[in-house]
Amino acid sequence: MPYLEHADARIFFTDEGSGPVTLMLVHGLGSDSNDWNWVVPLLRDRYRVVTFDLRGHGHSSSSGGSTLADFAYDALAIADRIGCERFVPMGHSLGGAIAAHLAVEHPDRVQAVIEVDAAYALPSFVVDLWEAERAQWLNKKAKLPDFFFTSPVMQPFLMTWLARRVESMDPVSFWAAYDGLARGPERMYLASPEAEAYLRRRACPVLSISALPGRAEWETPLFNHPASRALGWEGSSHYLHLERYREMAAVVSGWVDALTVQGALPAGAAETASAP
């Protein structure tokens, strides 16, 4: 099992598959890279697929910061470690915000970006729910808002699995990661002109998939690249990549392959997973 050692963090990551594009899958708050276990087998025959546990999550530890910049630094350090110059970050929730940060702040390293129900420019009712949770549970075991699981296709075992991972997480690490997003200098957590201005700085192709009604229509005008797409998967919960993983893999591979054929991805050498 490969680990990346920092002065202030030890980051667990996986590296498998091969292909002309490297996908780096970034999980959300209170989760770990196991979130992608359903998707990885459907992608690794076509692409190099890298996953990692965010600092303070899963098998990764940290004594340092938990800002979006810190998480992005870990992603870039992993890419450097495996010899990958450019890659496509694919992030869920907090991971989607990290992917957006990478696209804006490190455009020379990002070929395209895939954002799955990303935690940016959120409507005020979602932010208010999270802030109420923070006020109640700060320095205690965290609890995910119930609406996260609202879906006719959410399986009970997934709800239990997701909830238990949050319960097992150090609350200091959990809320530090939350604050890194909600109170970060990017100012893209709450829907606002500042958040939209930040997201407009994504120059690369963007694929955004969201369960929130009306989200795709809102985000489309923020894109700069003509190959960008916003899709609405209403009827799914926040964990649509777990509920609809086969469809997710098909949509992602179709979009990435189309970008490759169109020459819309900046040139990069073929990538193969490094030996363990």
C-alpha positions as semicolon CSV with decimal commas, in nm:
position;residue;x (nm);y (nm);z (nm)
1;M;0,000;0,000;0,000
2;P;0,174;0,322;-0,110
3;Y;0,190;0,622;0,118
4;L;0,307;0,974;0,048
5;E;0,507;1,119;0,335
6;H;0,493;1,494;0,408
7;A;0,641;1,686;0,696
8;D;0,286;1,732;0,830
9;A;0,089;1,447;0,669
10;R;0,096;1,083;0,564
11;I;-0,131;1,024;0,265
12;F;-0,256;0,684;0,154
13;F;-0,314;0,643;-0,220
14;T;-0,375;0,377;-0,485
15;D;-0,256;0,372;-0,846
16;E;-0,389;0,122;-1,098
17;G;-0,485;0,076;-1,462
18;S;-0,338;0,231;-1,773
19;G;-0,439;0,457;-2,059
20;P;-0,383;0,794;-2,223
21;V;-0,553;0,982;-1,937
22;T;-0,497;0,973;-1,562
23;L;-0,810;1,016;-1,349
24;M;-0,753;1,122;-0,989
25;L;-1,062;1,045;-0,781
26;V;-1,118;1,265;-0,475
27;H;-1,375;1,168;-0,212
28;G;-1,587;1,394;0,005
29;L;-1,598;1,504;0,367
30;G;-1,617;1,222;0,621
31;S;-1,551;0,955;0,359
32;D;-1,240;0,790;0,218
33;S;-1,119;0,647;-0,111
34;N;-1,339;0,339;-0,065
35;D;-1,617;0,559;-0,201
36;W;-1,480;0,482;-0,546
37;N;-1,467;0,102;-0,511
38;W;-1,769;0,061;-0,735
39;V;-1,643;0,298;-1,005
40;V;-1,271;0,210;-1,024
41;P;-1,316;-0,138;-1,178
42;L;-1,524;0,018;-1,457
43;L;-1,258;0,278;-1,540
44;R;-0,917;0,119;-1,485
45;D;-0,921;-0,081;-1,810
46;R;-0,938;0,247;-2,005
47;Y;-0,746;0,493;-1,789
48;R;-0,487;0,518;-1,519
49;V;-0,693;0,562;-1,201
50;V;-0,553;0,714;-0,882
51;T;-0,742;0,746;-0,554
52;F;-0,631;0,881;-0,218
53;D;-0,760;0,939;0,132
54;L;-0,775;1,308;0,214
55;R;-0,557;1,411;0,507
56;G;-0,740;1,337;0,831
57;H;-0,960;1,079;0,655
58;G;-0,935;0,703;0,618
59;H;-0,575;0,582;0,631
60;S;-0,428;0,933;0,594
61;S;-0,311;1,136;0,891
62;S;-0,212;1,497;0,934
63;S;-0,082;1,740;1,191
64;G;-0,114;2,032;0,951
65;G;-0,384;2,230;0,775
66;S;-0,701;2,111;0,602
67;T;-0,767;2,387;0,352
68;L;-0,852;2,329;-0,012
69;A;-0,495;2,433;-0,089
70;D;-0,362;2,166;0,150
71;F;-0,572;1,895;-0,013
72;A;-0,470;2,015;-0,359
73;Y;-0,105;2,009;-0,254
74;D;-0,143;1,641;-0,160
75;A;-0,303;1,563;-0,497
76;L;-0,021;1,735;-0,686
77;A;0,243;1,565;-0,471
78;I;0,091;1,225;-0,552
79;A;0,093;1,312;-0,922
80;D;0,459;1,407;-0,893
81;R;0,535;1,087;-0,704
82;I;0,389;0,866;-0,978
83;G;0,539;1,072;-1,262
84;C;0,212;1,219;-1,389
85;E;0,249;1,571;-1,531
86;R;-0,120;1,635;-1,608
87;F;-0,434;1,463;-1,491
88;V;-0,813;1,487;-1,465
89;P;-0,936;1,533;-1,106
90;M;-1,279;1,383;-1,042
91;G;-1,422;1,489;-0,709
92;H;-1,738;1,429;-0,509
93;S;-1,876;1,691;-0,268
94;L;-1,573;1,841;-0,088
95;G;-1,367;1,655;-0,348
96;G;-1,550;1,848;-0,619
97;A;-1,449;2,175;-0,457
98;I;-1,091;2,049;-0,440
99;A;-1,109;1,962;-0,809
100;A;-1,236;2,313;-0,888
101;H;-0,952;2,461;-0,681
102;L;-0,701;2,254;-0,880
103;A;-0,852;2,371;-1,211
104;V;-0,837;2,738;-1,108
105;E;-0,510;2,750;-0,918
106;H;-0,308;2,489;-1,111
107;P;-0,431;2,501;-1,473
108;D;-0,094;2,378;-1,599
109;R;-0,150;2,044;-1,423
110;V;-0,518;1,986;-1,496
111;Q;-0,641;1,861;-1,834
112;A;-1,011;1,865;-1,747
113;V;-1,221;1,837;-1,433
114;I;-1,517;1,623;-1,327
115;E;-1,730;1,742;-1,037
116;V;-1,991;1,517;-0,876
117;D;-2,250;1,700;-0,665
118;A;-1,971;1,939;-0,577
119;A;-1,977;2,138;-0,254
120;Y;-1,947;2,483;-0,407
121;A;-2,192;2,770;-0,455
122;L;-2,443;2,585;-0,238
123;P;-2,790;2,728;-0,178
124;S;-2,837;2,896;0,156
125;F;-3,067;2,626;0,296
126;V;-2,789;2,367;0,256
127;V;-2,528;2,595;0,414
128;D;-2,766;2,678;0,700
129;L;-2,817;2,307;0,771
130;W;-2,443;2,246;0,779
131;E;-2,378;2,547;1,001
132;A;-2,645;2,425;1,243
133;E;-2,475;2,084;1,249
134;R;-2,141;2,253;1,313
135;A;-2,281;2,458;1,601
136;Q;-2,427;2,146;1,763
137;W;-2,151;1,896;1,695
138;L;-1,825;2,096;1,688
139;N;-1,562;1,901;1,885
140;K;-1,803;1,608;1,901
141;K;-1,876;1,321;1,667
142;A;-2,021;1,459;1,347
143;K;-2,355;1,367;1,195
144;L;-2,451;1,403;0,830
145;P;-2,775;1,590;0,752
146;D;-3,058;1,344;0,679
147;F;-3,138;1,500;0,341
148;F;-2,803;1,371;0,212
149;F;-2,956;1,023;0,195
150;T;-3,296;1,115;0,047
151;S;-3,339;0,902;-0,262
152;P;-3,568;0,621;-0,378
153;V;-3,262;0,417;-0,476
154;M;-3,042;0,468;-0,166
155;Q;-2,976;0,125;-0,017
156;P;-2,993;0,087;0,365
157;F;-2,650;-0,076;0,379
158;L;-2,499;0,230;0,209
159;M;-2,662;0,464;0,460
160;T;-2,519;0,259;0,747
161;W;-2,174;0,240;0,588
162;L;-2,160;0,614;0,521
163;A;-2,283;0,706;0,869
164;R;-2,038;0,474;1,048
165;R;-1,737;0,619;0,865
166;V;-1,836;0,966;0,980
167;E;-1,889;0,842;1,336
168;S;-1,543;0,685;1,340
169;M;-1,367;1,001;1,223
170;D;-1,187;1,236;1,458
171;P;-1,425;1,533;1,499
172;V;-1,135;1,780;1,500
173;S;-1,025;1,656;1,157
174;F;-1,384;1,651;1,029
175;W;-1,466;2,010;1,121
176;A;-1,122;2,136;1,019
177;A;-1,188;2,003;0,670
178;Y;-1,535;2,157;0,673
179;D;-1,398;2,493;0,781
180;G;-1,127;2,474;0,516
181;L;-1,406;2,472;0,258
182;A;-1,667;2,692;0,426
183;R;-1,427;2,959;0,550
184;G;-1,155;2,937;0,286
185;P;-1,020;3,227;0,079
186;E;-1,180;3,091;-0,238
187;R;-1,522;3,199;-0,104
188;M;-1,701;2,945;-0,320
189;Y;-1,895;2,752;-0,054
190;L;-2,211;2,965;-0,042
191;A;-2,385;3,066;-0,364
192;S;-2,276;3,424;-0,425
193;P;-2,126;3,650;-0,692
194;E;-1,782;3,572;-0,544
195;A;-1,838;3,197;-0,582
196;E;-1,951;3,237;-0,941
197;A;-1,652;3,457;-1,020
198;Y;-1,417;3,192;-0,882
199;L;-1,583;2,911;-1,080
200;R;-1,569;3,116;-1,400
201;R;-1,192;3,091;-1,376
202;R;-1,204;2,721;-1,470
203;A;-1,063;2,740;-1,821
204;C;-1,044;2,367;-1,887
205;P;-1,331;2,137;-1,991
206;V;-1,569;2,072;-1,699
207;L;-1,817;1,789;-1,650
208;S;-2,051;1,868;-1,361
209;I;-2,313;1,619;-1,241
210;S;-2,555;1,728;-0,971
211;A;-2,856;1,593;-0,785
212;L;-2,985;1,938;-0,685
213;P;-3,277;2,055;-0,902
214;G;-3,188;2,340;-1,137
215;R;-2,817;2,311;-1,069
216;A;-2,717;2,224;-1,427
217;E;-2,902;2,524;-1,569
218;W;-2,736;2,750;-1,313
219;E;-2,382;2,625;-1,376
220;T;-2,378;2,610;-1,757
221;P;-2,323;2,987;-1,807
222;L;-2,016;2,967;-1,581
223;F;-1,824;2,744;-1,821
224;N;-1,549;2,874;-2,047
225;H;-1,462;2,568;-2,252
226;P;-1,705;2,461;-2,528
227;A;-1,671;2,093;-2,434
228;S;-1,799;2,154;-2,081
229;R;-2,128;1,995;-1,977
230;A;-2,359;2,017;-1,677
231;L;-2,597;1,728;-1,607
232;G;-2,884;1,710;-1,360
233;W;-2,949;1,372;-1,200
234;E;-3,258;1,458;-1,003
235;G;-3,401;1,175;-0,796
236;S;-3,055;1,081;-0,670
237;S;-2,916;1,153;-0,327
238;H;-2,591;1,337;-0,263
239;Y;-2,416;1,002;-0,310
240;L;-2,514;0,954;-0,671
241;H;-2,173;0,804;-0,754
242;L;-2,261;0,513;-0,524
243;E;-2,624;0,476;-0,625
244;R;-2,565;0,505;-1,000
245;Y;-2,203;0,397;-1,036
246;R;-2,245;0,213;-1,367
247;E;-2,412;0,513;-1,526
248;M;-2,150;0,740;-1,369
249;A;-1,865;0,539;-1,519
250;A;-2,034;0,534;-1,860
251;V;-2,094;0,909;-1,864
252;V;-1,741;0,988;-1,745
253;S;-1,571;0,756;-1,995
254;G;-1,788;0,879;-2,281
255;W;-1,705;1,241;-2,203
256;V;-1,332;1,183;-2,153
257;D;-1,307;0,973;-2,469
258;A;-1,487;1,243;-2,667
259;L;-1,243;1,504;-2,538
260;T;-0,954;1,284;-2,645
261;V;-1,093;1,231;-2,994
262;Q;-1,164;1,603;-3,032
263;G;-0,815;1,692;-2,916
264;A;-0,965;1,898;-2,634
265;L;-0,731;1,757;-2,371
266;P;-0,383;1,912;-2,348
267;A;-0,126;1,665;-2,472
268;G;0,002;1,410;-2,223
269;A;0,199;1,091;-2,253
270;A;0,029;0,755;-2,202
271;E;0,018;0,669;-1,834
272;T;0,061;0,332;-1,662
273;A;0,025;0,260;-1,292
274;S;0,356;0,241;-1,110
275;A;0,470;-0,085;-0,957
276;P;0,378;-0,125;-0,588
